[in-house]
Short mmCIF file of C-alpha atoms in Angstrom, two decimals:
data_model
loop_
_atom_site.label_atom_id
_atom_site.label_comp_id
_atom_site.label_asym_id
_atom_site.label_seq_id
_atom_site.Cartn_x
_atom_site.Cartn_y
_atom_site.Cartn_z
CA MET A 1078 102.82 102.02 16.91
CA ALA A 1079 100.07 100.07 18.53
CA THR A 1080 98.50 101.66 21.59
CA SER A 1081 95.97 100.50 24.12
CA GLN A 1082 93.62 102.46 26.30
CA ALA A 1083 94.30 102.25 30.02
CA PRO A 1084 91.50 100.47 31.89
CA THR A 1085 89.17 102.79 33.75
CA ARG A 1086 87.79 102.30 37.23
CA GLN A 1087 84.07 101.80 37.40
CA ALA A 1088 82.48 103.53 40.33
CA ILE A 1089 80.74 101.18 42.75
CA THR A 1090 77.05 102.02 42.95
CA LEU A 1091 74.80 101.69 45.98
CA LYS A 1092 73.52 98.39 44.61
CA GLY A 1093 77.05 97.15 43.97
CA SER A 1094 78.21 98.19 47.44
CA THR A 1095 75.14 96.54 48.96
CA ASN A 1096 76.03 93.28 47.21
CA LEU A 1097 79.63 93.44 48.42
CA VAL A 1098 78.65 94.17 52.01
CA THR A 1099 75.90 91.55 52.09
CA GLU A 1100 78.23 88.94 50.65
CA PHE A 1101 80.91 89.84 53.19
CA PHE A 1102 78.54 89.27 56.12
CA LYS A 1103 77.51 85.93 54.68
CA TYR A 1104 81.10 84.68 54.49
CA ALA A 1105 82.10 86.29 57.79
CA ALA A 1106 79.18 84.61 59.56
CA ASN A 1107 80.03 81.24 58.03
CA THR A 1108 83.67 81.62 59.08
CA ILE A 1109 82.71 82.52 62.65
CA LEU A 1110 80.21 79.67 62.98
CA PHE A 1111 82.77 77.17 61.72
CA GLN A 1112 85.76 78.45 63.68
CA ARG A 1113 83.82 78.66 66.95
CA GLY A 1114 82.22 75.24 66.53
CA VAL A 1115 78.62 76.43 66.61
CA TYR A 1116 77.85 73.92 63.85
CA PRO A 1117 79.66 70.62 63.18
CA SER A 1118 82.62 70.87 60.81
CA ASP A 1119 80.99 68.26 58.57
CA ASP A 1120 78.24 70.78 57.83
CA PHE A 1121 80.69 72.96 55.87
CA HIS A 1122 82.39 72.67 52.51
CA MET A 1123 85.22 74.63 50.92
CA VAL A 1124 84.72 77.28 48.23
CA LYS A 1125 87.12 79.73 46.62
CA LYS A 1126 86.36 83.37 47.42
CA TYR A 1127 88.41 86.54 47.66
CA GLY A 1128 91.44 84.62 46.41
CA GLN A 1129 91.37 82.14 49.28
CA THR A 1130 89.50 79.10 50.55
CA VAL A 1131 86.40 79.86 52.62
CA LEU A 1132 84.22 77.36 54.46
CA VAL A 1133 80.49 77.66 53.79
CA THR A 1134 77.59 75.80 55.38
CA GLN A 1135 75.85 72.95 53.60
CA ASP A 1136 72.85 73.29 55.92
CA LEU A 1137 70.13 74.64 53.61
CA ALA A 1138 68.10 76.18 56.43
CA LEU A 1139 71.13 78.08 57.72
CA GLU A 1140 72.17 79.07 54.20
CA ASN A 1141 68.72 80.49 53.50
CA TYR A 1142 68.78 82.31 56.81
CA LEU A 1143 72.08 83.98 55.94
CA ASP A 1144 71.09 84.66 52.33
CA ARG A 1145 67.86 86.60 52.88
CA PRO A 1146 68.54 90.31 52.32
CA THR A 1147 66.24 93.23 53.20
CA VAL A 1148 66.76 95.50 50.23
CA GLU A 1149 64.79 98.38 51.72
CA TRP A 1150 67.13 98.58 54.70
CA LEU A 1151 70.12 98.42 52.40
CA LEU A 1152 68.84 101.37 50.40
CA THR A 1153 67.64 103.57 53.24
CA GLY A 1154 70.59 103.25 55.61
CA SER A 1155 68.48 101.90 58.46
CA VAL A 1156 71.11 99.56 59.92
CA THR A 1157 74.00 100.99 61.95
CA GLN A 1158 75.41 97.81 63.48
CA LEU A 1159 75.15 94.05 63.14
CA VAL A 1160 76.11 91.66 65.92
CA LEU A 1161 76.55 87.90 65.76
CA ALA A 1162 76.17 86.72 69.36
CA ILE A 1163 77.26 83.24 70.40
CA ILE A 1164 75.31 81.97 73.41
CA SER A 1165 75.56 78.95 75.67
CA LYS A 1166 72.74 76.61 74.70
CA ASP A 1167 72.22 75.46 78.29
CA THR A 1168 72.66 78.65 80.34
CA ARG A 1169 71.75 81.21 77.61
CA LEU A 1170 74.81 83.15 78.74
CA PRO A 1171 76.38 85.30 75.97
CA LEU A 1172 79.93 84.10 75.32
CA GLU A 1173 81.00 86.19 72.32
CA ARG A 1174 79.72 89.20 70.40
CA TRP A 1175 81.08 89.71 66.89
CA VAL A 1176 80.29 93.34 66.15
CA PHE A 1177 80.22 94.95 62.70
CA ASP A 1178 79.66 98.71 62.67
CA VAL A 1179 78.08 99.95 59.47
CA ASN A 1180 79.00 103.50 58.54
CA LEU A 1181 78.19 105.76 55.62
CA VAL A 1182 80.65 108.17 54.14
CA GLU A 1183 77.77 110.65 54.35
CA PRO A 1184 75.21 109.69 57.03
CA PRO A 1185 71.50 110.16 56.30
CA ALA A 1186 70.18 113.56 57.34
CA ASN A 1187 67.32 112.04 59.34
CA ALA A 1188 69.46 109.61 61.32
CA THR A 1189 68.24 108.99 64.88
CA GLU A 1190 69.39 106.98 67.88
CA PRO A 1191 69.50 103.24 67.09
CA TYR A 1192 67.65 100.51 68.94
CA VAL A 1193 68.32 96.79 68.92
CA VAL A 1194 66.15 94.10 67.35
CA LEU A 1195 66.65 90.44 66.57
CA LEU A 1196 67.66 90.07 62.94
CA PHE A 1197 66.50 87.18 60.81
CA LEU A 1198 68.07 88.69 57.70
CA LEU A 1199 71.85 89.09 57.44
CA VAL A 1200 72.25 92.36 55.52
CA VAL A 1201 73.28 95.98 55.83
CA ALA A 1202 73.06 99.09 53.65
CA HIS A 1203 73.11 102.81 53.19
CA ARG A 1204 72.87 105.58 50.59
CA ALA A 1205 75.48 106.12 47.92
CA LEU A 1206 77.82 109.06 47.84
CA SER A 1207 77.87 110.07 44.19
CA ASP A 1208 80.99 112.26 44.07
CA HIS A 1209 83.36 110.02 46.06
CA PRO A 1210 86.49 108.80 44.19
CA SER A 1211 86.09 105.25 42.96
CA LYS A 1212 87.84 102.48 44.88
CA PRO A 1213 89.00 99.40 42.94
CA GLU A 1214 87.06 96.25 43.77
CA SER A 1215 90.34 94.34 43.99
CA GLU A 1216 91.38 96.58 46.88
CA ILE A 1217 88.02 96.06 48.61
CA GLN A 1218 88.32 92.28 48.26
CA ALA A 1219 91.86 92.38 49.68
CA GLU A 1220 90.55 94.22 52.75
CA ILE A 1221 87.76 91.65 53.16
CA ARG A 1222 90.30 88.84 52.80
CA TYR A 1223 92.35 90.27 55.68
CA ILE A 1224 89.28 90.41 57.94
CA LEU A 1225 88.37 86.79 57.22
CA LYS A 1226 91.96 85.73 57.94
CA GLN A 1227 91.79 87.61 61.23
CA ILE A 1228 88.58 85.80 62.17
CA VAL A 1229 90.33 82.48 61.54
CA SER A 1230 93.34 83.55 63.62
CA THR A 1231 91.20 84.47 66.64
CA VAL A 1232 91.18 80.81 67.68
CA THR A 1233 94.70 81.44 69.01
CA PHE A 1234 93.46 83.73 71.78
CA LEU A 1235 89.70 83.23 72.20
CA PRO A 1236 88.70 80.93 75.09
CA ILE A 1237 87.87 77.36 74.12
CA ILE A 1238 84.11 76.78 74.09
CA ASP A 1239 83.31 73.33 75.46
CA ASP A 1240 79.55 73.72 75.91
CA PRO A 1241 77.00 73.46 73.07
CA THR A 1242 76.20 76.87 71.64
CA VAL A 1243 73.62 78.67 69.52
CA PHE A 1244 73.73 82.08 67.91
CA ASN A 1245 71.56 85.13 67.32
CA ILE A 1246 72.04 87.98 64.89
CA LEU A 1247 71.15 91.40 66.24
CA ALA A 1248 70.67 94.59 64.28
CA TYR A 1249 70.85 98.11 65.62
CA THR A 1250 68.64 100.30 63.48
CA HIS A 1251 67.38 103.85 63.31
CA ASP A 1252 64.07 104.59 65.02
CA SER A 1253 62.48 105.27 61.64
CA ALA A 1254 63.28 101.78 60.31
CA ASP A 1255 60.30 99.78 59.06
CA VAL A 1256 60.58 96.56 61.09
CA PRO A 1257 58.53 93.60 59.73
CA ALA A 1258 56.67 92.23 62.75
CA ASP A 1259 56.66 88.68 61.35
CA GLU A 1260 60.46 88.61 60.88
CA TRP A 1261 61.83 90.67 63.77
CA VAL A 1262 61.29 90.91 67.51
CA ASP A 1263 62.66 93.29 70.11
CA THR A 1264 65.34 91.54 72.10
CA ASP A 1265 67.95 91.81 74.82
CA PRO A 1266 71.31 93.05 73.45
CA LEU A 1267 73.03 89.93 74.85
CA ALA A 1268 75.81 92.05 76.29
CA ILE A 1269 78.70 90.59 78.25
CA GLU A 1270 79.29 92.20 81.64
CA ALA A 1271 82.05 94.80 81.38
CA SER A 1272 83.99 93.22 84.25
CA LYS A 1273 84.08 89.90 82.39
CA SER A 1274 84.57 91.14 78.83
CA GLN A 1275 87.67 91.46 76.68
CA GLN A 1276 87.60 93.17 73.29
CA VAL A 1277 89.77 92.85 70.20
CA LYS A 1278 89.43 95.22 67.28
CA LEU A 1279 89.64 93.66 63.82
CA ARG A 1280 90.43 95.22 60.47
CA SER A 1281 87.93 97.28 58.51
CA PHE A 1282 86.97 97.51 54.86
CA SER A 1283 85.26 100.16 52.79
CA THR A 1284 83.59 100.71 49.45
CA ASP A 1285 82.67 103.99 47.81
CA VAL A 1286 79.51 103.91 49.94
CA HIS A 1287 80.06 101.92 53.13
CA ARG A 1288 82.72 101.49 55.77
CA ILE A 1289 82.55 98.33 57.90
CA GLU A 1290 84.49 98.18 61.17
CA ALA A 1291 84.73 94.90 63.05
CA MET A 1292 85.57 93.75 66.57
CA VAL A 1293 84.96 90.77 68.83
CA ALA A 1294 84.08 90.90 72.53
CA TYR A 1295 84.37 87.68 74.50
CA ARG A 1296 83.65 86.47 78.01
CA TYR A 1297 86.83 86.13 80.04
CA GLU A 1298 86.78 84.74 83.55
CA GLU A 1299 89.95 83.95 85.46
#
């Protein structure tokens, strides 16, 4: 009788998890920028990813901006949170903050209080946890797919943005992080006043190494 060996799960390494997380932020950022009209719709084209259609920028400058990873930060666990802030181009008033908390299953022993800097590189990373049970990549991709669908669905409740907008990417990092002076600058957190802010928690996803939790805060004035 013919037999076949059951497929085995391959544990996701730190490098593999880093690639998954970095790729997620790239597609999440593209989805947000398209859905919120920060860039013209003609600047985007459709690609197949995570078993669904995703819109990705055709602007080479923006693509390069979103594609530039900082491997050292991915490997040392320096980033604790990434924020994509949408700002009024004319008033510089923050309108939305798309927040992605970056957690490790086992935090670094030397972790310290984070501070905020302006991020020119859209990445995040941490150490691997070697003895954690392996999670199938198909399950991870399904979780990412749900988050991207949620981002698309937010247009049903987020306020319509009529004014021209720009965006900044902020990173909260540990004090010990090595911050390249030619790529980063200290910056205002671009917070929305508590009395004028509404928050909606989105889904999360996790690998064997990272757990990413997402939410959006938006300016709401009656």
